[in-house]
Structures are given as C-alpha cells and as structure tokens.
Coordinates of C-alpha atoms in Angstrom, one line a residue:
M1 CA 101.3 136.2 63.8
R2 CA 103.2 132.9 63.5
V3 CA 105.2 134.3 60.5
S4 CA 105.7 137.6 62.3
R5 CA 107.3 135.9 65.3
A6 CA 109.5 133.7 63.1
V7 CA 110.7 136.7 61.1
L8 CA 111.4 138.8 64.1
V9 CA 113.4 136.0 65.8
A10 CA 115.4 135.5 62.6
V11 CA 116.1 139.2 62.2
A12 CA 117.2 139.5 65.8
G13 CA 119.5 136.5 65.5
V14 CA 121.1 137.5 62.2
L15 CA 121.6 141.1 63.2
A16 CA 122.9 140.2 66.6
A17 CA 125.4 137.7 65.1
T18 CA 126.6 140.5 62.7
A19 CA 127.0 143.0 65.5
S20 CA 129.0 140.5 67.7
A21 CA 131.2 139.4 64.8
V22 CA 132.0 143.1 63.9
G23 CA 132.7 143.8 67.6
L24 CA 135.2 141.0 67.8
L25 CA 136.9 141.5 64.4
A26 CA 137.2 145.2 64.0
A27 CA 140.7 146.2 65.2
S28 CA 141.7 149.5 63.6
G29 CA 142.9 152.4 65.8
N30 CA 145.9 153.5 67.7
G31 CA 145.3 151.9 71.1
P32 CA 144.4 153.1 74.6
Y33 CA 144.8 156.8 75.6
P34 CA 144.0 158.8 78.7
F35 CA 140.9 160.9 79.0
E36 CA 139.6 163.3 81.6
T37 CA 135.8 162.9 82.2
L38 CA 133.4 165.8 82.8
R39 CA 133.6 165.0 86.5
G40 CA 137.4 165.5 86.5
A41 CA 138.2 161.8 86.8
R42 CA 140.8 160.0 84.6
A43 CA 139.7 157.2 82.3
E44 CA 141.5 155.0 79.9
I45 CA 139.8 154.9 76.5
W46 CA 140.2 151.7 74.4
G47 CA 140.9 153.5 71.1
R48 CA 140.6 150.6 68.8
G49 CA 137.9 148.8 66.7
L50 CA 134.2 149.2 67.1
Y51 CA 134.5 150.1 70.8
R52 CA 137.2 152.7 70.3
Y53 CA 135.2 155.3 72.4
D54 CA 134.6 153.0 75.3
T55 CA 136.9 152.6 78.3
V56 CA 139.4 149.8 78.3
F57 CA 137.3 148.1 81.0
A58 CA 134.0 148.4 79.1
A59 CA 135.5 147.6 75.6
A60 CA 137.2 144.4 76.8
G61 CA 133.9 143.5 78.5
S62 CA 131.9 144.2 75.4
R63 CA 134.2 142.0 73.3
A64 CA 133.7 139.2 75.8
T65 CA 130.0 139.7 75.6
D66 CA 130.2 139.4 71.8
L67 CA 132.1 136.1 72.1
V68 CA 129.6 134.6 74.6
A69 CA 126.7 135.7 72.4
L70 CA 128.3 134.0 69.3
L71 CA 129.2 130.8 71.2
L72 CA 126.2 130.4 73.6
G73 CA 123.4 132.9 73.4
L74 CA 122.7 132.9 69.7
P75 CA 123.1 129.2 69.1
L76 CA 120.6 128.7 71.9
L77 CA 118.3 131.1 70.1
A78 CA 118.6 129.2 66.9
V79 CA 118.2 125.7 68.3
S80 CA 115.2 126.6 70.4
A81 CA 113.5 128.5 67.5
V82 CA 113.9 125.4 65.3
G83 CA 112.5 123.1 68.0
Y84 CA 109.6 125.4 68.7
R85 CA 108.8 125.6 65.0
R86 CA 108.6 121.8 65.0
G87 CA 106.0 121.8 67.7
S88 CA 107.9 121.6 71.0
R89 CA 106.5 123.8 73.7
R90 CA 109.6 123.2 75.8
S91 CA 111.6 124.7 73.0
G92 CA 109.2 127.6 73.0
L93 CA 110.0 128.2 76.7
L94 CA 113.7 128.0 76.0
L95 CA 113.2 130.4 73.1
L96 CA 111.5 132.9 75.5
G97 CA 114.6 132.8 77.7
A98 CA 117.0 133.1 74.8
L99 CA 115.0 136.1 73.4
G100 CA 115.1 137.6 76.9
Y101 CA 118.9 137.3 76.9
V102 CA 119.3 138.9 73.4
L103 CA 116.8 141.7 74.4
Y104 CA 118.8 142.4 77.6
V105 CA 122.2 142.6 75.8
Y106 CA 121.1 144.7 72.9
A107 CA 118.8 147.0 74.9
G108 CA 122.0 147.9 76.7
C109 CA 124.0 148.4 73.6
A110 CA 121.2 150.6 72.0
L111 CA 120.5 152.7 75.1
G112 CA 123.9 153.5 76.4
A113 CA 125.8 150.5 77.8
V114 CA 128.4 151.2 75.1
A115 CA 129.4 154.5 73.5
H116 CA 127.8 155.5 70.2
N117 CA 129.5 153.7 67.3
R118 CA 128.8 152.8 63.7
L119 CA 126.5 149.9 64.7
S120 CA 124.2 151.9 66.9
L121 CA 121.4 151.7 64.4
L122 CA 121.9 148.0 64.2
Y123 CA 121.7 147.7 67.9
A124 CA 118.3 149.5 67.8
A125 CA 117.1 147.1 65.1
V126 CA 118.1 144.0 67.2
F127 CA 116.5 145.6 70.3
S128 CA 113.3 146.2 68.5
A129 CA 113.1 142.8 66.8
A130 CA 113.9 140.9 70.1
L131 CA 111.4 143.1 72.1
Y132 CA 108.4 142.4 69.8
A133 CA 109.4 138.7 69.3
F134 CA 109.5 138.3 73.0
V135 CA 106.1 140.0 73.6
L136 CA 104.4 138.0 70.8
L137 CA 105.9 134.7 72.1
F138 CA 105.0 135.5 75.7
A139 CA 101.4 136.2 74.6
S140 CA 101.2 133.0 72.6
F141 CA 100.9 131.0 75.8
P142 CA 97.2 131.4 76.8
A143 CA 96.2 131.2 80.4
E144 CA 94.3 127.9 80.0
E145 CA 97.4 126.2 78.4
L146 CA 99.7 127.4 81.3
H147 CA 97.7 125.2 83.7
T148 CA 98.5 122.3 81.5
L149 CA 102.2 123.2 81.0
F150 CA 102.7 123.7 84.7
P151 CA 100.5 121.3 86.6
A152 CA 100.1 121.1 90.4
V153 CA 103.2 118.8 90.7
T154 CA 105.5 121.5 89.2
P155 CA 108.2 122.4 91.8
R156 CA 107.2 125.5 93.7
R157 CA 109.5 126.3 96.6
G158 CA 112.8 126.1 94.7
P159 CA 111.9 128.3 91.8
A160 CA 110.1 130.8 94.0
A161 CA 113.1 131.0 96.4
L162 CA 115.5 131.5 93.5
M163 CA 113.5 134.3 91.9
L164 CA 113.1 136.1 95.2
A165 CA 116.7 135.6 96.1
S166 CA 117.8 136.9 92.7
G167 CA 115.7 140.0 93.2
V168 CA 117.1 140.7 96.6
G169 CA 120.6 140.1 95.4
L170 CA 120.4 142.5 92.5
L171 CA 118.6 145.1 94.6
A172 CA 121.5 145.0 97.1
V173 CA 124.3 144.8 94.5
W174 CA 123.1 147.7 92.4
G175 CA 120.8 149.6 94.8
V176 CA 123.5 150.3 97.4
P177 CA 126.0 152.0 95.1
L178 CA 123.3 154.1 93.5
L179 CA 121.8 155.1 96.9
T180 CA 125.3 156.0 98.2
A181 CA 126.0 158.1 95.1
A182 CA 122.6 159.9 95.6
L183 CA 123.4 160.6 99.2
T184 CA 127.0 161.8 98.7
G185 CA 126.7 163.4 95.3
A186 CA 129.6 161.3 93.9
A187 CA 129.4 159.2 90.7
P188 CA 128.8 155.5 91.0
P189 CA 131.9 153.3 91.0
G190 CA 133.2 152.7 87.5
L191 CA 131.0 155.3 85.8
G192 CA 134.0 156.8 83.9
P193 CA 133.1 159.0 80.9
Y194 CA 129.5 157.6 80.7
T195 CA 126.4 159.6 81.7
T196 CA 124.7 156.8 83.6
E197 CA 125.1 153.2 84.7
F198 CA 122.6 151.6 82.3
T199 CA 123.0 148.1 83.5
M200 CA 122.2 149.1 87.1
V201 CA 119.1 151.0 86.0
L202 CA 117.9 148.2 83.7
D203 CA 118.3 145.6 86.4
L204 CA 116.6 147.6 89.1
A205 CA 113.8 148.8 86.9
V206 CA 113.0 145.6 85.0
I207 CA 114.8 142.5 86.2
V208 CA 114.3 143.0 90.0
P209 CA 110.5 143.6 89.8
A210 CA 110.1 140.7 87.3
A211 CA 112.0 138.4 89.7
F212 CA 109.9 139.4 92.7
L213 CA 106.7 139.1 90.7
A214 CA 107.6 135.7 89.4
G215 CA 108.5 134.4 92.9
T216 CA 105.3 135.8 94.4
L217 CA 103.1 134.3 91.7
I218 CA 104.8 130.9 92.0
L219 CA 104.3 130.8 95.7
R220 CA 100.6 131.6 95.1
R221 CA 100.5 128.7 92.5
R222 CA 99.9 131.0 89.6
P223 CA 101.2 129.4 86.4
L224 CA 102.0 132.8 84.9
G225 CA 104.8 133.0 87.5
Y226 CA 106.6 130.0 86.0
L227 CA 106.4 131.5 82.5
L228 CA 107.9 134.8 83.8
A229 CA 110.6 132.8 85.7
L230 CA 111.5 130.9 82.5
S231 CA 111.9 134.2 80.7
L232 CA 114.6 135.1 83.3
L233 CA 116.4 131.8 83.9
V234 CA 118.6 131.9 80.7
L235 CA 119.5 135.5 81.7
E236 CA 120.6 134.1 85.1
I237 CA 122.7 131.2 83.6
L238 CA 124.7 133.0 80.9
P239 CA 126.2 135.6 83.2
A240 CA 128.5 132.9 84.6
P241 CA 130.4 132.2 81.4
L242 CA 130.1 135.9 80.6
I243 CA 131.7 137.2 83.8
I244 CA 134.5 134.7 83.4
A245 CA 135.1 135.8 79.7
Q246 CA 134.9 139.5 80.6
T247 CA 137.3 139.2 83.5
A248 CA 139.8 137.3 81.4
A249 CA 139.5 139.8 78.6
Q250 CA 139.9 142.8 81.0
L251 CA 143.0 141.2 82.6
L252 CA 144.5 140.7 79.2
A253 CA 143.8 144.3 78.4
G254 CA 145.7 145.5 81.4
V255 CA 142.8 146.1 83.9
R256 CA 144.0 145.5 87.4
F257 CA 141.8 143.5 89.9
T258 CA 142.5 142.3 93.4
V259 CA 142.0 138.5 94.0
P260 CA 138.7 139.1 95.8
E261 CA 137.5 141.3 92.9
V262 CA 138.1 138.4 90.6
L263 CA 137.0 135.4 92.7
G264 CA 134.0 137.1 94.4
P265 CA 131.9 137.9 91.3
M266 CA 132.9 134.7 89.5
G267 CA 131.9 132.5 92.5
G268 CA 128.6 134.4 92.9
F269 CA 127.6 134.1 89.3
V270 CA 128.7 130.4 89.1
L271 CA 126.5 129.6 92.1
L272 CA 123.6 131.6 90.6
A273 CA 124.1 129.8 87.2
G274 CA 124.1 126.4 88.9
A275 CA 120.9 127.1 90.8
S276 CA 119.2 128.6 87.8
A277 CA 120.2 125.6 85.6
A278 CA 118.8 123.2 88.2
V279 CA 115.5 125.1 88.4
L280 CA 115.3 125.4 84.6
V281 CA 115.7 121.6 84.2
S282 CA 113.1 120.9 86.8
L283 CA 110.6 123.2 85.2
L284 CA 111.2 121.8 81.7
R285 CA 110.8 118.3 83.0
A286 CA 107.4 119.3 84.5
T287 CA 106.3 120.4 81.1
G288 CA 107.1 117.0 79.5
R289 CA 103.6 115.5 79.6
A290 CA 102.1 118.6 78.0
D291 CA 104.9 118.6 75.4
G292 CA 104.2 114.9 74.6
R293 CA 100.5 115.6 74.1
S294 CA 101.2 118.4 71.7
A295 CA 103.9 116.5 69.7
G296 CA 103.2 116.8 66.0
R297 CA 101.0 119.8 66.4
D298 CA 101.9 123.2 65.2
P299 CA 102.3 125.3 68.4
E300 CA 101.0 128.4 66.6
R301 CA 97.6 127.0 66.0

C-alpha cells in the first residue's frame, strides 16, 4: 500500500504538470470567433491552443489555472510528498490537502469544466490517480492516531467556524443562481456553450457537505473533523492566487468586468485564503508533538 500511494502521487503530479505545461504552451489556431449556443445566446470561442473549443472567458481562466498549478499546487504536492516519505505526519496532512487540490482541478477538467480536447484522456488519468491516492492517504490515518495528532488542546472554534462559514458561503454563491435558473427556466449566468456548470455542481455536491461535516465534527471534538478540514484548507487557500491570475488573464484576453466584479471576488477569496492559512498553521502546530514522537519512523508502518 505504501508503494501504491507513492506511485499514485507521482503519476498524478507528473501527468498534471504535463497537462498544465501543454495548456500554457500550445498556441496554434486562428484566434477568437463568435458562436451561437443551443440556447440562442452568443459566445466568443477562444480558437487557439489546447482550449480552442472553450470560450474566451473559460480558456483564459484555464490557462491561469495551469500557471497556478505549476507554480504553487504541484510544488506543494512534491514537497509534502517528500516530507511524508521521510516520516513527517505534518507533511502527510499537507499532502492530503495538495492531493485534494489536484483532485478538484482535474476532476473538473475530466468531467466537463473544459471542452473535450486532446488531453481529455490525460485528465482522466490524473483524476483517477489523485482520487485513489487521496483515499489511500486519508485511510492511512487510523482513528487511534487521530487522537494523538489532534489532542484536546487543538483549536476548535476557529476551524469549526471557518468550515461552517465556507459551506454557507458556497451554498449561497452557487445555490442561488442554480435555484433561480431552475425557477425561471433560464440558463445559469456564464453557461455559454456548455451543458452544465460543473464547478457549481461539484462544490454543492461535495465541498459544501464536506465543510459542514468537518465543522460539525470539530465542534463535537471528533478528530476526524480536523482531518477532513485539512483536506479542504489547501483548496480554500489556493483560489486566492488563482482568482487573481484568472482575472488578469481574462482582462488581457479582452473580457470586460466592472470594478465590483473584479474587486468583489478578489477581496472575498483573499479573506478566505488568509483565514484558511491561519487555521492551517494552527492545526499543523497542534500536531507538532505527535510529529516529534514519530520522527525517524516510517509513517507507513
């Protein structure tokens, strides 16, 4: 099982880096062109490189996602994997978060967040490798060890409040547009030529319940809640640089935003990232004693 986890993490990292590099470097094509969707709306298609069949908005955002993955997400995956291999349980917790980030990004690519392209099979491979690496790593923290990793002095109110607030925020941000669309029969904002808003569905179906469950378990002093929270915190930190990079890329691509549309999401995600980083640091500090006792031991044994 130890070898299987290491191989899956390596496969996910290498393939994700390949996909991100291709997404950034591929540039062939004739440029943007107008397109009428099945709903009769007008969309601007990117027309270049790997994301040639995506809208200008989505393609520019995907290229920014590739950049953030290469500069932040995948280096964190590599560093935490090496630290965990050397016996650090803290690194194992960071690795869980990094895998959650890779899983989230490439589940989206594989299941419809971007239009089908030449790397769709590669997306599926990254999705699969990250998914099973995440499951195996999560399961490698037995219940009795969680009580040692997260003793009674582990901060409770702050992490629980952040998880519950995150769940409520996502529920409002994504739930309201989908509910409005369901009641009016109109498409959700920004749907363009796509068949569904995959990010909205993934967040509502997976991330929101996970955040609520983590917050509730932490309030009830269940160590499993902390493990679940740590699997989400990296995913709540990286959207801040991601939304900044995406907005910059979209502006450079000619997408028009109002000032509130630029500053509102940026401010919200920066605040969320700051709070998540503070909680992450506090939880990792709380695991310090357990990490010290396990120093020099193989965490897989």
